[in-house]
Structure formats: structure tokens, C-alpha cells
Short mmCIF file of C-alpha atoms and ligand atoms in Angstrom, two decimals:
data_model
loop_
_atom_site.label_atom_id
_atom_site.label_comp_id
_atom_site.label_asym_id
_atom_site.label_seq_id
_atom_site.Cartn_x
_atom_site.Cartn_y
_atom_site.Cartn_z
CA UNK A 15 -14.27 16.88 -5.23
CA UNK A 16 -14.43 14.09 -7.23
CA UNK A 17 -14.57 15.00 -11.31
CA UNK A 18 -16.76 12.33 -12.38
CA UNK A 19 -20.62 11.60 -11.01
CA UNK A 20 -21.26 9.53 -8.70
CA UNK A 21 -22.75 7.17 -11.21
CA UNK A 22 -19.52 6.49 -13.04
CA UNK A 23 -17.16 6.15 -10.03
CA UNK A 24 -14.71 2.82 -9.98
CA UNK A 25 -16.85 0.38 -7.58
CA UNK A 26 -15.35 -0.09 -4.35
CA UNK A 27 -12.62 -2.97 -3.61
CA UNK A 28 -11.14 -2.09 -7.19
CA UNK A 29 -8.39 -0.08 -8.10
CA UNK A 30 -7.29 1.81 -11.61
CA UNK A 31 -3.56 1.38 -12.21
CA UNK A 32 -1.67 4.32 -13.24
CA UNK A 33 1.56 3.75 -15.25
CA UNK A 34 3.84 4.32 -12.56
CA UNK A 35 1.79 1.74 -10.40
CA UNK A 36 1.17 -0.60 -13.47
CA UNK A 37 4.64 -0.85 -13.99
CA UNK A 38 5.77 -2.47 -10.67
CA UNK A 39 2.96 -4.72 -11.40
CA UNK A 40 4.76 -5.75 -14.88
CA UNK A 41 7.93 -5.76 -12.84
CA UNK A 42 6.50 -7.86 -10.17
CA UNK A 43 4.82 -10.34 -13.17
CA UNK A 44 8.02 -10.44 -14.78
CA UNK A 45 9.66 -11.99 -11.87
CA UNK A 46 6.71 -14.67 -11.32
CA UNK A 47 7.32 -16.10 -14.94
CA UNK A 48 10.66 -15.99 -14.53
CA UNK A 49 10.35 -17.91 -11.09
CA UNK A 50 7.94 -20.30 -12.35
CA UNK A 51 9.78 -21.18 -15.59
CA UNK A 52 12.93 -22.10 -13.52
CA UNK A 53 10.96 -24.56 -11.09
CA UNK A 54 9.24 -26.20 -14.92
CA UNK A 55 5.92 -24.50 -14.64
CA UNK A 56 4.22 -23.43 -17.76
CA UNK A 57 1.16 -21.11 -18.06
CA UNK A 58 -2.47 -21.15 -18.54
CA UNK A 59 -4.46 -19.00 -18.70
CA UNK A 60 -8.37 -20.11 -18.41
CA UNK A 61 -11.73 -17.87 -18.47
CA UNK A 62 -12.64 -15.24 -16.18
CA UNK A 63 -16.32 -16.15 -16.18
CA UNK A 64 -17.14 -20.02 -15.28
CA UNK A 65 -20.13 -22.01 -14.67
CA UNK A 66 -20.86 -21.19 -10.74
CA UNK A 67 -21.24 -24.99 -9.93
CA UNK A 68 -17.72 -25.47 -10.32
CA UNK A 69 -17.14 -23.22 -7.42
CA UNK A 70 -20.46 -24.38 -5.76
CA UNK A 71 -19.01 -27.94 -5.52
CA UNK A 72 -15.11 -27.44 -6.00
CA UNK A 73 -14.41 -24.15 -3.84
CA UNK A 74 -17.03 -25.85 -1.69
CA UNK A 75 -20.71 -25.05 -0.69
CA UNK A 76 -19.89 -24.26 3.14
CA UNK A 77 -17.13 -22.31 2.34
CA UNK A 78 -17.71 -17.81 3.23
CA UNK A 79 -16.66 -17.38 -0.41
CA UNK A 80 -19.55 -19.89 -1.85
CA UNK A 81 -21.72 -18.64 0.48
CA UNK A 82 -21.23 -14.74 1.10
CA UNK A 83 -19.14 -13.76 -1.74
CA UNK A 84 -19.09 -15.20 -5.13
CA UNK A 85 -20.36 -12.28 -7.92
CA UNK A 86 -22.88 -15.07 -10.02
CA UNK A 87 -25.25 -13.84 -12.57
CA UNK A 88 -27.45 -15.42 -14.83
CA UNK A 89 -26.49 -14.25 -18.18
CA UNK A 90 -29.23 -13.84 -21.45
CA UNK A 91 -29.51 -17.58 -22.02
CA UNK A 92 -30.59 -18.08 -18.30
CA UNK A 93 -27.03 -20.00 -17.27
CA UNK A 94 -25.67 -19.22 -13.92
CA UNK A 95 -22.25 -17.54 -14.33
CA UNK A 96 -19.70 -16.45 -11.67
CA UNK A 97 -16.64 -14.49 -11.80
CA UNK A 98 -13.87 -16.52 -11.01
CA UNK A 99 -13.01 -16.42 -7.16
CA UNK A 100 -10.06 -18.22 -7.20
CA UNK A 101 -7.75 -20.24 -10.03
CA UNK A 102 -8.00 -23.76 -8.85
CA UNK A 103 -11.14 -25.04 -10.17
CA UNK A 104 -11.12 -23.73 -13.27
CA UNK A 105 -7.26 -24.83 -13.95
CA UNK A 106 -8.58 -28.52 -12.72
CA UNK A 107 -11.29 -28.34 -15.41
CA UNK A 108 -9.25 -27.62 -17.96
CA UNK A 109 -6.86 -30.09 -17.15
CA UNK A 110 -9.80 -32.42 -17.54
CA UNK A 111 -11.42 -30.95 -20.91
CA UNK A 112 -8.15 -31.19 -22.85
CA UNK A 113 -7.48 -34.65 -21.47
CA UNK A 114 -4.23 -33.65 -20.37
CA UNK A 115 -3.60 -36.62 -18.12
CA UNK A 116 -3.12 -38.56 -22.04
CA UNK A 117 0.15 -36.65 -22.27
CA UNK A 118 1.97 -37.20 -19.45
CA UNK A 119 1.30 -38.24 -15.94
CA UNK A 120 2.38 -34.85 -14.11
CA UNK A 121 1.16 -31.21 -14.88
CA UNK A 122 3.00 -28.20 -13.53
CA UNK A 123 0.88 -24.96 -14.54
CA UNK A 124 0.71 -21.50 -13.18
CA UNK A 125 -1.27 -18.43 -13.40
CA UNK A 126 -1.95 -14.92 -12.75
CA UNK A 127 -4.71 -13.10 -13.24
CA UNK A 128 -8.03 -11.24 -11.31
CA UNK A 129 -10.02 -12.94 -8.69
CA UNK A 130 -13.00 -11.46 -7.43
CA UNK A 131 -14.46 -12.34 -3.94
CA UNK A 132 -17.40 -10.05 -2.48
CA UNK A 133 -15.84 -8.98 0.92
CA UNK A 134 -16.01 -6.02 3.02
CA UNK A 135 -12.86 -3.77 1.40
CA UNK A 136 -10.04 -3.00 3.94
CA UNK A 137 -6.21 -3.24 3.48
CA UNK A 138 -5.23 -6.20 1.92
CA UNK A 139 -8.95 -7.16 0.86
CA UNK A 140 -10.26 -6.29 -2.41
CA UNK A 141 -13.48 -7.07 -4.45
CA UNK A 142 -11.13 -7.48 -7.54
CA UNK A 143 -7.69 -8.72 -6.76
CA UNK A 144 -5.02 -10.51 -8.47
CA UNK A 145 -3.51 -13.82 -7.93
CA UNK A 146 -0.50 -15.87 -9.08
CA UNK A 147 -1.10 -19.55 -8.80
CA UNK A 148 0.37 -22.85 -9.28
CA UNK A 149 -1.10 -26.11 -9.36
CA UNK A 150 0.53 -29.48 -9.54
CA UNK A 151 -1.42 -32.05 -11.11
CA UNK A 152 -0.67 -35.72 -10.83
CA UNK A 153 2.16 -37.21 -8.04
CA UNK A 154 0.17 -37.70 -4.75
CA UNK A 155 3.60 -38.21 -2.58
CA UNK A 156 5.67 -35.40 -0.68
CA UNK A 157 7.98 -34.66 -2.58
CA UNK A 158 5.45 -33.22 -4.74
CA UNK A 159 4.56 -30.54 -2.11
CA UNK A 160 8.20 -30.40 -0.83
CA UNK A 161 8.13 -28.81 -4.32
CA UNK A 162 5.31 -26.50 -4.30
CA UNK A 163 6.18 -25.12 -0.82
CA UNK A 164 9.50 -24.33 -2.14
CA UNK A 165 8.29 -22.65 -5.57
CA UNK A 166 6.14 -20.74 -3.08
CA UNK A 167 9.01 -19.53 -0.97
CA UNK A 168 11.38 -18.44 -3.93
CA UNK A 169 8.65 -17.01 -6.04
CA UNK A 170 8.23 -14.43 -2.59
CA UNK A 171 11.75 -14.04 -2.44
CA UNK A 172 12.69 -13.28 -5.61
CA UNK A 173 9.73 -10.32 -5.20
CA UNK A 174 12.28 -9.10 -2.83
CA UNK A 175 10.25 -10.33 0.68
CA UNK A 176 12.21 -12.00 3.25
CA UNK A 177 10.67 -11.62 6.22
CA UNK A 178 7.38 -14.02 6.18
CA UNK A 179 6.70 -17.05 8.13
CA UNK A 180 5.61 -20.47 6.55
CA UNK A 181 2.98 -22.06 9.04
CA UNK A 182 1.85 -25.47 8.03
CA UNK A 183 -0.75 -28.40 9.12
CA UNK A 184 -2.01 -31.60 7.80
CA UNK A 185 -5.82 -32.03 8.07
CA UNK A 186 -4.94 -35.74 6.87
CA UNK A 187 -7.37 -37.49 3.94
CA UNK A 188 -10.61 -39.18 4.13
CA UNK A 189 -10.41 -41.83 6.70
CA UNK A 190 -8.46 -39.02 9.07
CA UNK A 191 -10.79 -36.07 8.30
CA UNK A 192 -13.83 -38.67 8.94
CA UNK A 193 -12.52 -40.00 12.31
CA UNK A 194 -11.47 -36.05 13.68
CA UNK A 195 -14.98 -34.86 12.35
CA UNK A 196 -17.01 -37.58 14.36
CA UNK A 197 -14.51 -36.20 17.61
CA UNK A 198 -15.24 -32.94 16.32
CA UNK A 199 -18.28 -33.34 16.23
CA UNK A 200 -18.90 -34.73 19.66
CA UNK A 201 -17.15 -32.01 21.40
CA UNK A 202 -18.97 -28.93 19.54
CA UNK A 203 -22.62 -31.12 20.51
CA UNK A 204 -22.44 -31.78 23.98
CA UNK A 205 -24.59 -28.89 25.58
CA UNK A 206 -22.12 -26.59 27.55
CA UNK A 207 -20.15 -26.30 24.23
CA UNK A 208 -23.10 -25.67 21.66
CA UNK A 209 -24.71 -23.31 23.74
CA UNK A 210 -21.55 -20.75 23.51
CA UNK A 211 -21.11 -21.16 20.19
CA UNK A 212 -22.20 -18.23 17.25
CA UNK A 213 -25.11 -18.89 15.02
CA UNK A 214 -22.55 -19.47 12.23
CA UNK A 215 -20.30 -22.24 14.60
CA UNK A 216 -23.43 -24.37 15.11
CA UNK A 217 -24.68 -24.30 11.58
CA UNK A 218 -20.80 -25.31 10.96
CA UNK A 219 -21.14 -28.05 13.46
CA UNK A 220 -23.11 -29.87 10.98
CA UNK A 221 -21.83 -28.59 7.63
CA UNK A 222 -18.39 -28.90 7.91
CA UNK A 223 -17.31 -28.73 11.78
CA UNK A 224 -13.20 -27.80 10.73
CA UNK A 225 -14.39 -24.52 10.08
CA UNK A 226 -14.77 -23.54 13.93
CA UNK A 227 -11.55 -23.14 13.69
CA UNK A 228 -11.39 -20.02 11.51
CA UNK A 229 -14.03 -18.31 13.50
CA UNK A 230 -12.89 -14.91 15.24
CA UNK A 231 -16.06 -14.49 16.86
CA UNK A 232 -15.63 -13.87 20.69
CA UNK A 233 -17.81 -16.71 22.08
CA UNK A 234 -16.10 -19.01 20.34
CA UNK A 235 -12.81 -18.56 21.48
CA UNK A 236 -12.89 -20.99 24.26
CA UNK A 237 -14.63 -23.57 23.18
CA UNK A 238 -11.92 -23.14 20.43
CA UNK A 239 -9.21 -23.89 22.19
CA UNK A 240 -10.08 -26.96 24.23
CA UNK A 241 -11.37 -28.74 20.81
CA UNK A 242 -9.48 -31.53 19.80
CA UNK A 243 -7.35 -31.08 16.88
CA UNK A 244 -6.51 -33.45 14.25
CA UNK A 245 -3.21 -34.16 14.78
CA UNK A 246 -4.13 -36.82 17.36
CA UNK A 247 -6.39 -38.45 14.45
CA UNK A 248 -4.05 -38.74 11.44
CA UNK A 249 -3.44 -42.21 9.97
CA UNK A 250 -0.08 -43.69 9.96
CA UNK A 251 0.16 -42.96 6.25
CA UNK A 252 -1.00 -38.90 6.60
CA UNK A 253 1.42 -38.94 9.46
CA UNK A 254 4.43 -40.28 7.15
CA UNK A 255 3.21 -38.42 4.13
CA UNK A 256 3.65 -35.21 6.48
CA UNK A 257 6.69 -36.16 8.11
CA UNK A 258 8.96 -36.27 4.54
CA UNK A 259 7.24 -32.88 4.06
CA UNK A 260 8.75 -31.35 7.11
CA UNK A 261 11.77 -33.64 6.94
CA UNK A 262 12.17 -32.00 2.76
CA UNK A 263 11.91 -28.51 4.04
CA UNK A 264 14.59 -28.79 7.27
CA UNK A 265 17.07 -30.22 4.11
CA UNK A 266 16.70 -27.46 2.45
CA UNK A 267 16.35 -24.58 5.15
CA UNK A 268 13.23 -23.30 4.76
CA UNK A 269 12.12 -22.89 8.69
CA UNK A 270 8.42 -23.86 9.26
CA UNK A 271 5.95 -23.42 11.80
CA UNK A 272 2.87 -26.65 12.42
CA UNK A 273 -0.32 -25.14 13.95
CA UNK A 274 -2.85 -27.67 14.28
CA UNK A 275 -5.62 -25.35 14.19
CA UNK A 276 -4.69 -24.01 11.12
CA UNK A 277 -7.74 -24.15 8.45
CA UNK A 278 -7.74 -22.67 5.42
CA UNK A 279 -10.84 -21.37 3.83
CA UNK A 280 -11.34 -23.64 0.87
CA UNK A 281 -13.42 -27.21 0.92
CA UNK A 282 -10.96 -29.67 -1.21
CA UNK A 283 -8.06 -30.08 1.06
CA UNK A 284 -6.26 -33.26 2.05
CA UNK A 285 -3.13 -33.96 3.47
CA UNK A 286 -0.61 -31.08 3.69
CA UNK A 287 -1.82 -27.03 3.87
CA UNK A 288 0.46 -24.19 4.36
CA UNK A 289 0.53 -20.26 4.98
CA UNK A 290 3.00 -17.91 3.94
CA UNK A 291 2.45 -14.94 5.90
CA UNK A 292 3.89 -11.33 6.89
CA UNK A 293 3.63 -9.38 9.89
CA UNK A 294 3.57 -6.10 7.80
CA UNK A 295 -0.45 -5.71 6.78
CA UNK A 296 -2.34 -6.04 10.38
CA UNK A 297 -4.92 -8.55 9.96
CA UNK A 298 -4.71 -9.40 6.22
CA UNK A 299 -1.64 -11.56 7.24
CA UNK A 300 -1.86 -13.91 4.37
CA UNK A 301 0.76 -13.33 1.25
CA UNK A 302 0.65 -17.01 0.12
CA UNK A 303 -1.91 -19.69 0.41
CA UNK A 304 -2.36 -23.81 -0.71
CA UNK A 305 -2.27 -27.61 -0.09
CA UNK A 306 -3.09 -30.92 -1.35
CA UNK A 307 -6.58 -31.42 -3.33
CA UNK A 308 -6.54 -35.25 -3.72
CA UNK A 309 -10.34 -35.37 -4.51
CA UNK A 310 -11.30 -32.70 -6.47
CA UNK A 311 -10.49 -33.81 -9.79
CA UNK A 312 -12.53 -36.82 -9.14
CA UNK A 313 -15.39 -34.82 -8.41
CA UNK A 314 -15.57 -33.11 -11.73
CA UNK A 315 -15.82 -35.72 -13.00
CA UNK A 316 -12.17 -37.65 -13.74
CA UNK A 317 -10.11 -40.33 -12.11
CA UNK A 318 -8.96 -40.32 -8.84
CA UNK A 319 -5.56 -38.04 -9.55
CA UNK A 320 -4.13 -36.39 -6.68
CA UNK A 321 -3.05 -32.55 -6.78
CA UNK A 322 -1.27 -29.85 -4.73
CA UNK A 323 -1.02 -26.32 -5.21
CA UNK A 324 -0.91 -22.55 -4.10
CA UNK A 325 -1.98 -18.83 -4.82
CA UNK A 326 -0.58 -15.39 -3.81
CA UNK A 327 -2.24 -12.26 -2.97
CA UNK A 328 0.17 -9.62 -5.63
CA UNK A 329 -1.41 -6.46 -3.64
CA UNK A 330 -0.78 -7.73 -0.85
CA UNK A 331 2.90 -8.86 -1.76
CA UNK A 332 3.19 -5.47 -3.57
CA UNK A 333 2.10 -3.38 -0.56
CA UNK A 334 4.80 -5.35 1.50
CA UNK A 335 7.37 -4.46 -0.95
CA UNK A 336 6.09 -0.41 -0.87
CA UNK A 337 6.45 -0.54 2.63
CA UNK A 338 9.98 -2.35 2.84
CA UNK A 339 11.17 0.50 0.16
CA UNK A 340 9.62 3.49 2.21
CA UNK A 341 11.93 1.98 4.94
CA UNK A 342 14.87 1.83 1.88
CA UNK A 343 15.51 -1.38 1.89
CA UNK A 344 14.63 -2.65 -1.99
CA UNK A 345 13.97 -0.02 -3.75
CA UNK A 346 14.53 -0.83 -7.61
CA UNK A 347 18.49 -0.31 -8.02
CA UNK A 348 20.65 -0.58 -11.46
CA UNK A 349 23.44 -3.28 -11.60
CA UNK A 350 25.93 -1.10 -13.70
CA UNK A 351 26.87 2.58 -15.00
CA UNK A 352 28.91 3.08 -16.93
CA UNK A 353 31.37 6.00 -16.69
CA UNK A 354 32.64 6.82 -20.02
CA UNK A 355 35.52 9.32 -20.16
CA UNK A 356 37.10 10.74 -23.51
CA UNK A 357 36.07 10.17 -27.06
CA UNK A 358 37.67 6.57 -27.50
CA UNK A 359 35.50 5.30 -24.19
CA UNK A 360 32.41 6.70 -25.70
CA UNK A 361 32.35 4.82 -28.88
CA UNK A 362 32.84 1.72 -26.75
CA UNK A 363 30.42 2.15 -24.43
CA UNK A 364 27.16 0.97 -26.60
CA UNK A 365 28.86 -2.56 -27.12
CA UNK A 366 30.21 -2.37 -23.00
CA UNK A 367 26.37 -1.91 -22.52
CA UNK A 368 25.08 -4.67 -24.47
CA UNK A 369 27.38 -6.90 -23.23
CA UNK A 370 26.32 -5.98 -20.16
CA UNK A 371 22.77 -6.29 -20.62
CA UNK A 372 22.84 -9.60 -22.66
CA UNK A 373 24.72 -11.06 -18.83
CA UNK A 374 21.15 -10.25 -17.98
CA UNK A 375 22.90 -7.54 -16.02
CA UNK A 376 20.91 -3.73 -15.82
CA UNK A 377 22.84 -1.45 -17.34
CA UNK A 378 23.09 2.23 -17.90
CA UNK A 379 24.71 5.51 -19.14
CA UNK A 380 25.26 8.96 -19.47
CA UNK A 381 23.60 10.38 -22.52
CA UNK A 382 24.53 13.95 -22.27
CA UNK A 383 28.65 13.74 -22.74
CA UNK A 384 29.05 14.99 -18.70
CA UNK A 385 32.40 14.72 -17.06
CA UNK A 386 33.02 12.36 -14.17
CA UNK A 387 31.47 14.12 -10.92
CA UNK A 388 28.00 14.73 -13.08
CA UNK A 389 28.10 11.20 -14.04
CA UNK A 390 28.94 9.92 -10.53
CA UNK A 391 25.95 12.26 -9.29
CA UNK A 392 23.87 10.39 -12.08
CA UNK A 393 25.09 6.99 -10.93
CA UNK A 394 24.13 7.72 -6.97
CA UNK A 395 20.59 8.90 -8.61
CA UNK A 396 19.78 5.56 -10.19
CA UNK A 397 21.08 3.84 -7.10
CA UNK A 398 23.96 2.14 -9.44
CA UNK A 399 25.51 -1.06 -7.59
CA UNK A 400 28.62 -0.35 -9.48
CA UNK A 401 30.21 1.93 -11.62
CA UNK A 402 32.01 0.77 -14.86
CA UNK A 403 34.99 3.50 -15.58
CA UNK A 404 36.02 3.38 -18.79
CA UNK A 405 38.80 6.09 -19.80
CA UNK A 406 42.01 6.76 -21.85
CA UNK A 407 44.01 5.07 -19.44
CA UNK A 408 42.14 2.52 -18.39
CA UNK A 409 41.68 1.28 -22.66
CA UNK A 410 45.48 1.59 -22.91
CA UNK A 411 45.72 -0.82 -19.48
CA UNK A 412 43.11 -3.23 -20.90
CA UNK A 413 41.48 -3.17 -17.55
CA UNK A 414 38.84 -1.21 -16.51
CA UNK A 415 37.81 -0.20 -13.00
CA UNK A 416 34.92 -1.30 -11.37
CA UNK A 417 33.65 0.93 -8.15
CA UNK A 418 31.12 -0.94 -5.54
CA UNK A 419 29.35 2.18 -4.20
CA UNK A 420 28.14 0.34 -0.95
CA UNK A 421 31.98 -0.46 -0.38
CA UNK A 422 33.91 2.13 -1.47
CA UNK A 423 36.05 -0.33 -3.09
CA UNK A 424 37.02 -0.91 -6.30
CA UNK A 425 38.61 -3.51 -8.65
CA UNK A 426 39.63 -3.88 -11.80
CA UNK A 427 38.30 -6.06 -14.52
CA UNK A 428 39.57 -7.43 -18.24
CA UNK A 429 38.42 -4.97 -20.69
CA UNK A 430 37.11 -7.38 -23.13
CA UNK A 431 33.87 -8.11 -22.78
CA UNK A 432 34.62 -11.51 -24.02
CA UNK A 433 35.93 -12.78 -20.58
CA UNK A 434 32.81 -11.50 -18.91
CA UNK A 435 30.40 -13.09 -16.91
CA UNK A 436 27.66 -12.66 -15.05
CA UNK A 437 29.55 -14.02 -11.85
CA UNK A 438 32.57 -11.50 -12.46
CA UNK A 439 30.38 -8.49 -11.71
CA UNK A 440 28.12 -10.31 -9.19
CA UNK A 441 31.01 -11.28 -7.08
CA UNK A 442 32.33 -7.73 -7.17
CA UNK A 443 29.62 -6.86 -5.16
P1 LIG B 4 -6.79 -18.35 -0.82
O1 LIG B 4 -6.13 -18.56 0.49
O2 LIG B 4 -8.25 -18.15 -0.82
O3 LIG B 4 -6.41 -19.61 -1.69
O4 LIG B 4 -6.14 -17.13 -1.57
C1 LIG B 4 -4.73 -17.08 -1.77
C2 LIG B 4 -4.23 -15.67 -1.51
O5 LIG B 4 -4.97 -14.70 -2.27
C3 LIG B 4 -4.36 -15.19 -0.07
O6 LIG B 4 -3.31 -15.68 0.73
C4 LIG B 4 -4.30 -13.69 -0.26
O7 LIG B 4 -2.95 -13.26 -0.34
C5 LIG B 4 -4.98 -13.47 -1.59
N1 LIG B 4 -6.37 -13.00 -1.40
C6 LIG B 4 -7.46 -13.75 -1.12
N2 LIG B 4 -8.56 -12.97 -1.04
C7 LIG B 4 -8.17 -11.70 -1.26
C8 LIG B 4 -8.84 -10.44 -1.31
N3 LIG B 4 -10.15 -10.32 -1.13
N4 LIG B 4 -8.09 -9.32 -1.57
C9 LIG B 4 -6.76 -9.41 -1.76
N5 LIG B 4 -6.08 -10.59 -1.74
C10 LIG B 4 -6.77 -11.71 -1.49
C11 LIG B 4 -6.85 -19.83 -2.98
O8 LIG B 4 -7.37 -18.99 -3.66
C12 LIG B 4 -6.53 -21.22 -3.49
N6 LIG B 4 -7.03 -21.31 -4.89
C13 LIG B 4 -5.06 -21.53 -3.38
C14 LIG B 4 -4.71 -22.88 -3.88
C15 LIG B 4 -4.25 -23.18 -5.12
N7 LIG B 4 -4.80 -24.01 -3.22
C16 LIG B 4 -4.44 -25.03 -4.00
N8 LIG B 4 -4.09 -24.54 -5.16
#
């Protein structure tokens, strides 16, 4: 039963995190900044509430969010307002509103923060969900989304998932897009096509034809599949531009996938778009999301400056992670206990620990002055990497021995915490 009326219940496709939940959230967000700040990205953070034309014109009018799912009100001064349903437009407007392109010619920004799309709630698809997002603002050549694409596939790796696939296109810019949409076009017109299409396929025949692509309606299918795909349109320079991409990520070993039917759901992009996604979450298959946006600064309003960027689901990526721990594969483990034996060991032990911890190395102890099986026992619990043994004899050696539980090894380290390094105890594992 629940113990509040029906009246005051949470509204569906949002969740209340408890502190056990909240903190693998702070965990997770924790590991974004620290992934972003190593690839240069610094954060914004911009308004949850916008004016809804910029997602009417930036997130695109023929788009399902602008058109199903956007939560706009008009507030007490009669302004249409819309909570946020993605990062992009508003990061793009601020980028134009503090003049930003005065400082410096390239902008690498990130966020996180709550989205909220009005969709039908199922696993993996909330009303209110959170994103982290990063936009590049300024280089319009490949190396710039060489970049991205690779920010995109650490930032999920450091969260601890390994097993997604990175599917990419290129939908090619203007003069591409134009020629494929007139073939497009064509094809989804001529009568035996038209008439199998859904109500929503022939309205997109006219709106924005690409979109066909994303429909999962039955009829569909078929006609689908014969369409001609824009590959076969791109100009020489999209079909450069998109070679370094591919030719960047085989350099650095990050395996792709090209399907030329990709399409993602948002109106500004050009040139290069990409997936990240995971076989874990049935049909919610989409952990990581972006491309190129040459145009859309331009129509807000600024110069012609080219952009590329992405944004990741964190429920989704967290449910991924849940389900790879139920299966006891990443489950939170501690880098190092330490064992201290005797009184001598235990007055050393704070500084081993801080020494430890300032490696940027988890550390941990017994507090209750237990001998060594209890503190082994505590060591398994915490799922300790290694154990630090620090005793009579091993103070009077100088060395102290270091255990590597998934080995059964052990070795022996200098006792001064001097000649440590983060390297000596990562090796040792
Ligand atoms: P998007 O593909 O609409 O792209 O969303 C990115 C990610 O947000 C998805 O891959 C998914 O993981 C997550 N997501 C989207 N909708 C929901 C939902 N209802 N519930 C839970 N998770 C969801 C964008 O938003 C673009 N702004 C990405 C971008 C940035 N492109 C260029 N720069």
C-alpha cells in the first residue's frame, strides 16, 4: 500500500534517489569530471528552463522530441518556457551570449545535469533523466571529432563498461544532405512506395524525409530497406572529412561499425554521427549519443562556426554497471588494506594510509586492534586488491609485504613511503 495519497505520489518516468543509490551517482559523476578534465573540458552549467524556440528551431521542429515531448509552459508573464530536453542548445547559446568565440577560437565544455523528454516510461526511458554532455565548439575538421568520439569512449570506460559497440555514419553537409533528400525524396513519392508508408513516414516525406529511417513501424520496413542511402551522395569533401575520422579511430583502436541508415533523432547534424551502444537494456540500446552541428550556431544567430559533440544516458550507463556487478564483475573494490600487526605497526599505519591515499590509491584499515585472520576476513569483505602487512619483522626488514588476493602472490615493497608510487602498487597487481 502505498503511504502517501495518490495526489502526492512522484510522477511517473522520475525516480527519488536514496543515499545508497545517490551515492553511485556521485561516484559515477566523480569519474565524468575526472574524465573530462583529462581530455581539457571544463564545465558549464546553463538553466534548466529555456525559451522553447531554442529547441523549436535548434533541437528541430520535425524532430518526436519537438513535436511529442517537450514539457513547455507559459509562465505568469505569458513567455513560452520549456524544460530543457537536451544540453546542446542551450550550451550553444551561451557560448553565443558571453561572446566566447572573443577568447579563443576553440571551446571544450561539458555537462551533466536533468533532461526531461515526455515519452512513454519503460527501461531505459525516463520523463526526467540525466545526461553528461560535451560539446566542442569551433574546429570544423576531423580531428576534432576523432576527439570527441574518443572522450566518449574513455568517459564509458572509465564508468567501468567495456562491452558497447560504436556505430557511426556521415549524413554529409548541405550540398550532400540536399542532393540525398531530392533522391530521397523521389523514392518515398513514387506511388507503390507512398502508399505503404505510415501516416507519420509520409508527413516525413515532406518535412524532413531522413527520418524514415528511424521508423519501427511495420509497413515501413520494406520500403526501408530498398531506399537509397546517403553514402552514394556524399561530396568528395564529406567523404574525406569521414575517411580521417575512421582512419583516427583504427590508429588508435577503437573498433567501429558504419551503418548508413543510421539517423539520429536530432535536426542539426552534419557530417559525422555516432552511437555508443550496449546489448544489455533490450530496446533502449543507446548509452552514448552525438555528431557534428556545423549550422546551428549560425542559426541563433552567430557566425558560421562549426561544432561537434555528444551526450550520455547516466541511468542507462548506471543500470549497465548494476547488471555487470550482479554478474560480479565491477563491483566497487578497495586498492589497499592494510594489515597492521603489533604496537610499533599501528602507530605507522595512519601516515602508511595517507601516503597511500595521497597516490590517489583507496586505502583502508582495521579500526578495532584485530589480529591477522579477523583482519584478512575484513580485507576479503571490502574486496581489498591487496593487502599491506606491516609487522615487527617486517619494520625491522624495512620491507613490507604486499599480498595480491586474486594471485595468491605476494611481494615485498620498501617500507618508506618515500619511494612509493602509484605504479609500484599498480604493477603488483
Ligand atoms: P540523444 O541521442 O537525444 O542526444 O540523447 C543522448 C543520450 O541520452 C541517449 O543515448 C540516451 O542514453 C539518453 N537518453 C535520451 N532520452 C532518454 C530518456 N527518455 N531516458 C533516459 N535516457 C535518455 C542528445 O541529447 C544530443 N544533445 C547529443 C549531442 C550533443 N549531440 C551533439 N552534442
Amino acid at each position: 500500500m502505498a503511504a502517501v495519497d495518490n495526489e502526492f505520489q512522484r510522477l511517473l518516468g522520475t525516480a527519488d534517489l536514496l543515499p545508497e543509490e545517490s551515492a553511485r551517482w556521485v561516484t559515477a559523476e566523480n569519474t565524468i569530471r575526472a574524465t573530462m578534465r583529462r581530455f581539457g573540458f571544463g564545465e558549464i552549467r546553463v538553466p534548466i528552463m529555456e525559451p522553447t524556440p531554442l529547441f523549436d528551431k535548434g533541437t528541430g521542429a520535425s524532430t518526436d522530441i519537438v513535436q511529442k515531448e517537450m514539457y513547455t509552459f507559459t509562465d505568469r508573464g505569458n513567455r513560452s518556457i520549456t524544460l530543457r530536453p537536451e544540453g546542446t542548445p542551450s550550451v550553444v547559446r551561451a557560448y553565443l551570449e558571453a561572446s566566447l568565440s572573443a577568447r579563443r577560437p576553440t571551446w571544450k565544455l561539458f555537462y551533466i545535469g536533468p533532461m526531461f523528454r515526455a515519452e512513454r516510461p519503460q527501461q531505459g526511458r525516463y520523463r526526467q533523466f540525466h545526461q553528461y554532455g560535451a560539446e566542442m565548439i569551433g574546429p570544423g575538421g576531423p580531428e576534432a571529432d576523432i576527439e570527441l568520439i574518443a572522450l566518449g569512449a574513455a568517459s564509458l570506460a572509465d564508468l567501468g563498461i567495456t562491452d558497447v559497440r560504436l556505430v557511426m555514419n556521415s549524413i554529409g553537409a548541405a550540398d550532400s544532405r540536399r542532393a540525398h533528400n531530392a533522391a530521397l525524396r523521389d523514392f518515398l513519392k513514387s506511388p507503390a512506395v507512398s502508399q505503404a508508408l505510415c501516416e507519420d513516414c509520409k508527413r516525413r516525406t515532406e518535412t524532413n524525409p531522413l527520418r524514415v529511417f528511424d521508423c519501427k513501424k511495420e509497413p515501413c520496413a520494406k520500403p526501408v530497406k530498398d531506399a537509397p542511402t546517403i553514402d552514394a551522395f556524399l561530396t568528395p569533401e564529406d567523404r574525406d572529412h569521414f575517411a580521417v575520422v575512421r582512419d583516427g579511430l583504427e590508429r588508435l583502436g577503437i573498433p567501429y561499425a558504419v551503418d548508413v541508415r543510421m539517423v539520429r533523432g536530432l535536426d542539426y547534424y552534419t557530417r559525422t554521427t555516432f552511437e555508443f551502444k550496449t546489448d544489455k537494456l533490450g530496446a533502449q540500446d543507446a548509452l552514448l549519443g552525438g555528431g557534428r552541428y556545423d549550422g546551428l550556431v549560425e542559426l541563433y544567430g552567430g557566425p558560421p562556426t562549426p561544432a561537434v559533440g555528444f551526450a550520455a544516458g547516466i541511468e542507462r550507463i548506471l543500470a549497465v554497471i548494476a547488471q555487470d556487478e550482479q554478474a560480479g564483475s565491477a563491483a566497487e573494490r578497495l586498492d589497499v588494506f592494510v594489515c597492521a600487526l603489533g604496537a610499533q605497526a599501528a602507530a605507522l599505519t595512519p601516515v602508511i594510509l595517507a601516503a597511500l591515499r595521497a597516490l590517489n590509491i583507496s586505502a583502508d584499515r582495521d579500526f578495532m586492534g584485530r589480529g591477522l585472520k579477523a583482519q584478512m576476513k575484513e580485507a576479503n569483505r571490502l574486496g581489498a586488491r591487496r593487502v599491506l602487512i606491516v609487522g615487527d619483522d617486517e619494520i625491522a626488514r624495512g620491507q613490507y609485504v604486499l599480498r595480491l588476493m586474486d594471485r595468491s602472490e605476494q611481494t615485498e615493497i620498501p617500507a618508506d613511503p618515500k619511494d612509493w608510487t602509484a605504479d609500484l602498487f599498480r604493477k603488483a597487481c
